[in-house]
Amino acid sequence: MKITEHINNAKKPLFSFELLPPMKGHSIDQIFEAIEPLMEFEPPFIDVTYHREDFIYKKQPNGFLEKVSTRKRPGTVSICAAIQFKYKVDAVPHLICGGFTKEDTENALIELKFLGIDNVLVLRGDARKEDGGFIPEPGGHSYASDLLQQVVNLNQGKYLHEEYSGSNGTDFCIGIAGYPEKHFEAPNLKTDIRYLKMKVDMGAEYIVTQMFYDNEKYASFVKLCRDNGINVPIIPGLKPLTTKKQLTLLPKVFNIDIPEELADAVADCKTDKEVKEVGIEWCIQQSRGLVELGAPCLHYYTMGKSDTIKRIAKATF
């Protein structure tokens, strides 16, 4: 079922979450162990992230270092298939620009269609750690809007090569990312909203936001979207603080603000165990507030750890 259908059919706010594929060499049982404790909250869909390749350096017998490309967290598509088979809930793979040519993307979309996957979340993806900024794959897409257009085209039966066009296309429900505090590369929020509107007009059907810690940011973002003609569902993304270093790490990496009250409470903590309790309680209050604001679904970034999310969900749903 499509995400938009889940939302339209719901009589109360939905619960969903995001998972990371396990590191290469680890078992898919890690995924199942993260999912099992959260199934009591009846998630209609589960997101699975995709990660571009990184470079590692291996020392050779001659003493020189060889630069080797490796994908540390493979398996997104197969994990999605396993989730749908085992739990009978929709799995939403992230589709990114980095690491894919347009041909790779088309083939991946065909595979997803054959697996019975109905939804994709379209993202540009992060830059590699070694790169100063995002560098697209040769023959791939530079922007999420270009990737979105390819998915829309395939939904309309338009393939990269004309000899296939007009044949059986796809029917994906397409999600995109939204940034209540603006994308870090956007010069201002107004410009960011303009590009978001462009993506919705192109065919995006729902928005999932980046994490935030002040519900007013979400409320203002939703109002700004509605005022600019963006009327698709806007799903808030939530991540509880669990360690003291996140107080400086998250603003740096995601370009977000931490409210003074939360920052002061975390700063007063002597251990990460205390921080985790503060983060859980803050996220519970955030979650309840978002339900009151009319959010269609609360989407949690688990980072593969379900214990904190279970406590938050139990207090919210």
mmCIF file with all atom_site columns, N, CA and C in Angstrom, residues 199-241:
data_model
loop_
_atom_site.group_PDB
_atom_site.id
_atom_site.type_symbol
_atom_site.label_atom_id
_atom_site.label_alt_id
_atom_site.label_comp_id
_atom_site.label_asym_id
_atom_site.label_entity_id
_atom_site.label_seq_id
_atom_site.pdbx_PDB_ins_code
_atom_site.Cartn_x
_atom_site.Cartn_y
_atom_site.Cartn_z
_atom_site.occupancy
_atom_site.B_iso_or_equiv
_atom_site.pdbx_formal_charge
_atom_site.auth_seq_id
_atom_site.auth_comp_id
_atom_site.auth_asym_id
_atom_site.auth_atom_id
_atom_site.pdbx_PDB_model_num
ATOM 1   N N  . LYS A 1 199 ? 9.415  20.294 -6.276  1.00 0.00 ? 199 LYS A N  1
ATOM 2   C CA . LYS A 1 199 ? 9.428  18.830 -6.227  1.00 0.00 ? 199 LYS A CA 1
ATOM 3   C C  . LYS A 1 199 ? 8.013  18.266 -6.074  1.00 0.00 ? 199 LYS A C  1
ATOM 4   N N  . VAL A 1 200 ? 7.196  18.930 -5.276  1.00 0.00 ? 200 VAL A N  1
ATOM 5   C CA . VAL A 1 200 ? 5.806  18.476 -5.123  1.00 0.00 ? 200 VAL A CA 1
ATOM 6   C C  . VAL A 1 200 ? 5.063  18.622 -6.441  1.00 0.00 ? 200 VAL A C  1
ATOM 7   N N  . ASP A 1 201 ? 5.280  19.725 -7.124  1.00 0.00 ? 201 ASP A N  1
ATOM 8   C CA . ASP A 1 201 ? 4.636  19.932 -8.426  1.00 0.00 ? 201 ASP A CA 1
ATOM 9   C C  . ASP A 1 201 ? 5.102  18.896 -9.448  1.00 0.00 ? 201 ASP A C  1
ATOM 10  N N  . MET A 1 202 ? 6.331  18.423 -9.291  1.00 0.00 ? 202 MET A N  1
ATOM 11  C CA . MET A 1 202 ? 6.864  17.402 -10.195 1.00 0.00 ? 202 MET A CA 1
ATOM 12  C C  . MET A 1 202 ? 6.231  16.035 -9.946  1.00 0.00 ? 202 MET A C  1
ATOM 13  N N  . GLY A 1 203 ? 5.754  15.791 -8.704  1.00 0.00 ? 203 GLY A N  1
ATOM 14  C CA . GLY A 1 203 ? 5.126  14.498 -8.443  1.00 0.00 ? 203 GLY A CA 1
ATOM 15  C C  . GLY A 1 203 ? 5.395  13.880 -7.089  1.00 0.00 ? 203 GLY A C  1
ATOM 16  N N  . ALA A 1 204 ? 6.149  14.564 -6.227  1.00 0.00 ? 204 ALA A N  1
ATOM 17  C CA . ALA A 1 204 ? 6.348  14.036 -4.871  1.00 0.00 ? 204 ALA A CA 1
ATOM 18  C C  . ALA A 1 204 ? 5.018  14.058 -4.123  1.00 0.00 ? 204 ALA A C  1
ATOM 19  N N  . GLU A 1 205 ? 4.746  12.987 -3.346  1.00 0.00 ? 205 GLU A N  1
ATOM 20  C CA . GLU A 1 205 ? 3.422  12.831 -2.736  1.00 0.00 ? 205 GLU A CA 1
ATOM 21  C C  . GLU A 1 205 ? 3.407  12.978 -1.224  1.00 0.00 ? 205 GLU A C  1
ATOM 22  N N  . TYR A 1 206 ? 4.555  12.969 -0.591  1.00 0.00 ? 206 TYR A N  1
ATOM 23  C CA . TYR A 1 206 ? 4.606  13.227 0.851   1.00 0.00 ? 206 TYR A CA 1
ATOM 24  C C  . TYR A 1 206 ? 6.009  13.696 1.217   1.00 0.00 ? 206 TYR A C  1
ATOM 25  N N  . ILE A 1 207 ? 6.118  14.316 2.388   1.00 0.00 ? 207 ILE A N  1
ATOM 26  C CA . ILE A 1 207 ? 7.376  14.879 2.870   1.00 0.00 ? 207 ILE A CA 1
ATOM 27  C C  . ILE A 1 207 ? 7.684  14.287 4.241   1.00 0.00 ? 207 ILE A C  1
ATOM 28  N N  . VAL A 1 208 ? 8.931  13.904 4.461   1.00 0.00 ? 208 VAL A N  1
ATOM 29  C CA . VAL A 1 208 ? 9.414  13.505 5.780   1.00 0.00 ? 208 VAL A CA 1
ATOM 30  C C  . VAL A 1 208 ? 10.463 14.522 6.200   1.00 0.00 ? 208 VAL A C  1
ATOM 31  N N  . THR A 1 209 ? 10.310 15.086 7.390   1.00 0.00 ? 209 THR A N  1
ATOM 32  C CA . THR A 1 209 ? 11.237 16.136 7.787   1.00 0.00 ? 209 THR A CA 1
ATOM 33  C C  . THR A 1 209 ? 12.505 15.589 8.426   1.00 0.00 ? 209 THR A C  1
ATOM 34  N N  . GLN A 1 210 ? 13.524 16.402 8.366   1.00 0.00 ? 210 GLN A N  1
ATOM 35  C CA . GLN A 1 210 ? 14.716 16.168 9.165   1.00 0.00 ? 210 GLN A CA 1
ATOM 36  C C  . GLN A 1 210 ? 14.345 16.317 10.639  1.00 0.00 ? 210 GLN A C  1
ATOM 37  N N  . MET A 1 211 ? 15.143 15.723 11.505  1.00 0.00 ? 211 MET A N  1
ATOM 38  C CA . MET A 1 211 ? 14.900 15.851 12.946  1.00 0.00 ? 211 MET A CA 1
ATOM 39  C C  . MET A 1 211 ? 14.892 17.315 13.366  1.00 0.00 ? 211 MET A C  1
ATOM 40  N N  . PHE A 1 212 ? 14.152 17.612 14.410  1.00 0.00 ? 212 PHE A N  1
ATOM 41  C CA . PHE A 1 212 ? 14.106 18.934 15.030  1.00 0.00 ? 212 PHE A CA 1
ATOM 42  C C  . PHE A 1 212 ? 13.737 18.714 16.491  1.00 0.00 ? 212 PHE A C  1
ATOM 43  N N  . TYR A 1 213 ? 13.981 19.715 17.316  1.00 0.00 ? 213 TYR A N  1
ATOM 44  C CA . TYR A 1 213 ? 13.733 19.557 18.749  1.00 0.00 ? 213 TYR A CA 1
ATOM 45  C C  . TYR A 1 213 ? 12.798 20.611 19.323  1.00 0.00 ? 213 TYR A C  1
ATOM 46  N N  . ASP A 1 214 ? 12.252 21.433 18.448  1.00 0.00 ? 214 ASP A N  1
ATOM 47  C CA . ASP A 1 214 ? 11.304 22.474 18.839  1.00 0.00 ? 214 ASP A CA 1
ATOM 48  C C  . ASP A 1 214 ? 10.082 22.344 17.936  1.00 0.00 ? 214 ASP A C  1
ATOM 49  N N  . ASN A 1 215 ? 8.941  21.972 18.516  1.00 0.00 ? 215 ASN A N  1
ATOM 50  C CA . ASN A 1 215 ? 7.744  21.749 17.710  1.00 0.00 ? 215 ASN A CA 1
ATOM 51  C C  . ASN A 1 215 ? 7.277  22.995 16.979  1.00 0.00 ? 215 ASN A C  1
ATOM 52  N N  . GLU A 1 216 ? 7.646  24.162 17.486  1.00 0.00 ? 216 GLU A N  1
ATOM 53  C CA . GLU A 1 216 ? 7.286  25.394 16.783  1.00 0.00 ? 216 GLU A CA 1
ATOM 54  C C  . GLU A 1 216 ? 7.940  25.444 15.401  1.00 0.00 ? 216 GLU A C  1
ATOM 55  N N  . LYS A 1 217 ? 9.118  24.843 15.281  1.00 0.00 ? 217 LYS A N  1
ATOM 56  C CA . LYS A 1 217 ? 9.793  24.785 13.978  1.00 0.00 ? 217 LYS A CA 1
ATOM 57  C C  . LYS A 1 217 ? 8.941  23.986 12.983  1.00 0.00 ? 217 LYS A C  1
ATOM 58  N N  . TYR A 1 218 ? 8.378  22.879 13.460  1.00 0.00 ? 218 TYR A N  1
ATOM 59  C CA . TYR A 1 218 ? 7.522  22.059 12.599  1.00 0.00 ? 218 TYR A CA 1
ATOM 60  C C  . TYR A 1 218 ? 6.243  22.805 12.250  1.00 0.00 ? 218 TYR A C  1
ATOM 61  N N  . ALA A 1 219 ? 5.587  23.393 13.248  1.00 0.00 ? 219 ALA A N  1
ATOM 62  C CA . ALA A 1 219 ? 4.334  24.102 13.009  1.00 0.00 ? 219 ALA A CA 1
ATOM 63  C C  . ALA A 1 219 ? 4.534  25.245 12.015  1.00 0.00 ? 219 ALA A C  1
ATOM 64  N N  . SER A 1 220 ? 5.621  25.994 12.176  1.00 0.00 ? 220 SER A N  1
ATOM 65  C CA . SER A 1 220 ? 5.903  27.106 11.263  1.00 0.00 ? 220 SER A CA 1
ATOM 66  C C  . SER A 1 220 ? 6.213  26.600 9.861   1.00 0.00 ? 220 SER A C  1
ATOM 67  N N  . PHE A 1 221 ? 6.939  25.475 9.800   1.00 0.00 ? 221 PHE A N  1
ATOM 68  C CA . PHE A 1 221 ? 7.289  24.882 8.507   1.00 0.00 ? 221 PHE A CA 1
ATOM 69  C C  . PHE A 1 221 ? 6.028  24.423 7.764   1.00 0.00 ? 221 PHE A C  1
ATOM 70  N N  . VAL A 1 222 ? 5.137  23.743 8.475   1.00 0.00 ? 222 VAL A N  1
ATOM 71  C CA . VAL A 1 222 ? 3.885  23.284 7.853   1.00 0.00 ? 222 VAL A CA 1
ATOM 72  C C  . VAL A 1 222 ? 3.070  24.479 7.349   1.00 0.00 ? 222 VAL A C  1
ATOM 73  N N  . LYS A 1 223 ? 2.969  25.514 8.167   1.00 0.00 ? 223 LYS A N  1
ATOM 74  C CA . LYS A 1 223 ? 2.206  26.706 7.754   1.00 0.00 ? 223 LYS A CA 1
ATOM 75  C C  . LYS A 1 223 ? 2.828  27.346 6.523   1.00 0.00 ? 223 LYS A C  1
ATOM 76  N N  . LEU A 1 224 ? 4.155  27.453 6.517   1.00 0.00 ? 224 LEU A N  1
ATOM 77  C CA . LEU A 1 224 ? 4.845  28.041 5.372   1.00 0.00 ? 224 LEU A CA 1
ATOM 78  C C  . LEU A 1 224 ? 4.608  27.212 4.106   1.00 0.00 ? 224 LEU A C  1
ATOM 79  N N  . CYS A 1 225 ? 4.632  25.893 4.267   1.00 0.00 ? 225 CYS A N  1
ATOM 80  C CA . CYS A 1 225 ? 4.349  25.014 3.123   1.00 0.00 ? 225 CYS A CA 1
ATOM 81  C C  . CYS A 1 225 ? 2.934  25.233 2.613   1.00 0.00 ? 225 CYS A C  1
ATOM 82  N N  . ARG A 1 226 ? 1.972  25.240 3.532   1.00 0.00 ? 226 ARG A N  1
ATOM 83  C CA . ARG A 1 226 ? 0.573  25.421 3.111   1.00 0.00 ? 226 ARG A CA 1
ATOM 84  C C  . ARG A 1 226 ? 0.369  26.783 2.457   1.00 0.00 ? 226 ARG A C  1
ATOM 85  N N  . ASP A 1 227 ? 0.993  27.803 2.997   1.00 0.00 ? 227 ASP A N  1
ATOM 86  C CA . ASP A 1 227 ? 0.865  29.152 2.428   1.00 0.00 ? 227 ASP A CA 1
ATOM 87  C C  . ASP A 1 227 ? 1.455  29.234 1.028   1.00 0.00 ? 227 ASP A C  1
ATOM 88  N N  . ASN A 1 228 ? 2.373  28.299 0.724   1.00 0.00 ? 228 ASN A N  1
ATOM 89  C CA . ASN A 1 228 ? 3.010  28.294 -0.600  1.00 0.00 ? 228 ASN A CA 1
ATOM 90  C C  . ASN A 1 228 ? 2.466  27.190 -1.505  1.00 0.00 ? 228 ASN A C  1
ATOM 91  N N  . GLY A 1 229 ? 1.303  26.651 -1.146  1.00 0.00 ? 229 GLY A N  1
ATOM 92  C CA . GLY A 1 229 ? 0.635  25.690 -2.022  1.00 0.00 ? 229 GLY A CA 1
ATOM 93  C C  . GLY A 1 229 ? 1.152  24.275 -1.944  1.00 0.00 ? 229 GLY A C  1
ATOM 94  N N  . ILE A 1 230 ? 1.885  23.945 -0.894  1.00 0.00 ? 230 ILE A N  1
ATOM 95  C CA . ILE A 1 230 ? 2.357  22.575 -0.679  1.00 0.00 ? 230 ILE A CA 1
ATOM 96  C C  . ILE A 1 230 ? 1.362  21.888 0.241   1.00 0.00 ? 230 ILE A C  1
ATOM 97  N N  . ASN A 1 231 ? 0.565  21.006 -0.294  1.00 0.00 ? 231 ASN A N  1
ATOM 98  C CA . ASN A 1 231 ? -0.553 20.435 0.464   1.00 0.00 ? 231 ASN A CA 1
ATOM 99  C C  . ASN A 1 231 ? -0.450 18.937 0.702   1.00 0.00 ? 231 ASN A C  1
ATOM 100 N N  . VAL A 1 232 ? 0.708  18.355 0.422   1.00 0.00 ? 232 VAL A N  1
ATOM 101 C CA . VAL A 1 232 ? 0.896  16.924 0.663   1.00 0.00 ? 232 VAL A CA 1
ATOM 102 C C  . VAL A 1 232 ? 1.143  16.689 2.152   1.00 0.00 ? 232 VAL A C  1
ATOM 103 N N  . PRO A 1 233 ? 0.979  15.446 2.645   1.00 0.00 ? 233 PRO A N  1
ATOM 104 C CA . PRO A 1 233 ? 1.272  15.161 4.062   1.00 0.00 ? 233 PRO A CA 1
ATOM 105 C C  . PRO A 1 233 ? 2.715  15.491 4.421   1.00 0.00 ? 233 PRO A C  1
ATOM 106 N N  . ILE A 1 234 ? 2.894  16.066 5.603   1.00 0.00 ? 234 ILE A N  1
ATOM 107 C CA . ILE A 1 234 ? 4.233  16.400 6.104   1.00 0.00 ? 234 ILE A CA 1
ATOM 108 C C  . ILE A 1 234 ? 4.456  15.622 7.395   1.00 0.00 ? 234 ILE A C  1
ATOM 109 N N  . ILE A 1 235 ? 5.320  14.623 7.335   1.00 0.00 ? 235 ILE A N  1
ATOM 110 C CA . ILE A 1 235 ? 5.574  13.715 8.450   1.00 0.00 ? 235 ILE A CA 1
ATOM 111 C C  . ILE A 1 235 ? 6.792  14.208 9.236   1.00 0.00 ? 235 ILE A C  1
ATOM 112 N N  . PRO A 1 236 ? 6.632  14.491 10.531  1.00 0.00 ? 236 PRO A N  1
ATOM 113 C CA . PRO A 1 236 ? 7.782  14.939 11.313  1.00 0.00 ? 236 PRO A CA 1
ATOM 114 C C  . PRO A 1 236 ? 8.740  13.802 11.642  1.00 0.00 ? 236 PRO A C  1
ATOM 115 N N  . GLY A 1 237 ? 10.033 14.082 11.504  1.00 0.00 ? 237 GLY A N  1
ATOM 116 C CA . GLY A 1 237 ? 11.066 13.112 11.869  1.00 0.00 ? 237 GLY A CA 1
ATOM 117 C C  . GLY A 1 237 ? 11.633 13.435 13.239  1.00 0.00 ? 237 GLY A C  1
ATOM 118 N N  . LEU A 1 238 ? 11.779 12.415 14.084  1.00 0.00 ? 238 LEU A N  1
ATOM 119 C CA . LEU A 1 238 ? 12.192 12.617 15.477  1.00 0.00 ? 238 LEU A CA 1
ATOM 120 C C  . LEU A 1 238 ? 13.352 11.699 15.858  1.00 0.00 ? 238 LEU A C  1
ATOM 121 N N  . LYS A 1 239 ? 14.277 12.247 16.623  1.00 0.00 ? 239 LYS A N  1
ATOM 122 C CA . LYS A 1 239 ? 15.390 11.446 17.132  1.00 0.00 ? 239 LYS A CA 1
ATOM 123 C C  . LYS A 1 239 ? 15.705 11.909 18.550  1.00 0.00 ? 239 LYS A C  1
ATOM 124 N N  . PRO A 1 240 ? 15.551 11.051 19.545  1.00 0.00 ? 240 PRO A N  1
ATOM 125 C CA . PRO A 1 240 ? 15.877 11.459 20.915  1.00 0.00 ? 240 PRO A CA 1
ATOM 126 C C  . PRO A 1 240 ? 17.382 11.620 21.110  1.00 0.00 ? 240 PRO A C  1
ATOM 127 N N  . LEU A 1 241 ? 17.757 12.639 21.867  1.00 0.00 ? 241 LEU A N  1
ATOM 128 C CA . LEU A 1 241 ? 19.153 12.776 22.271  1.00 0.00 ? 241 LEU A CA 1
ATOM 129 C C  . LEU A 1 241 ? 19.508 11.640 23.233  1.00 0.00 ? 241 LEU A C  1
#
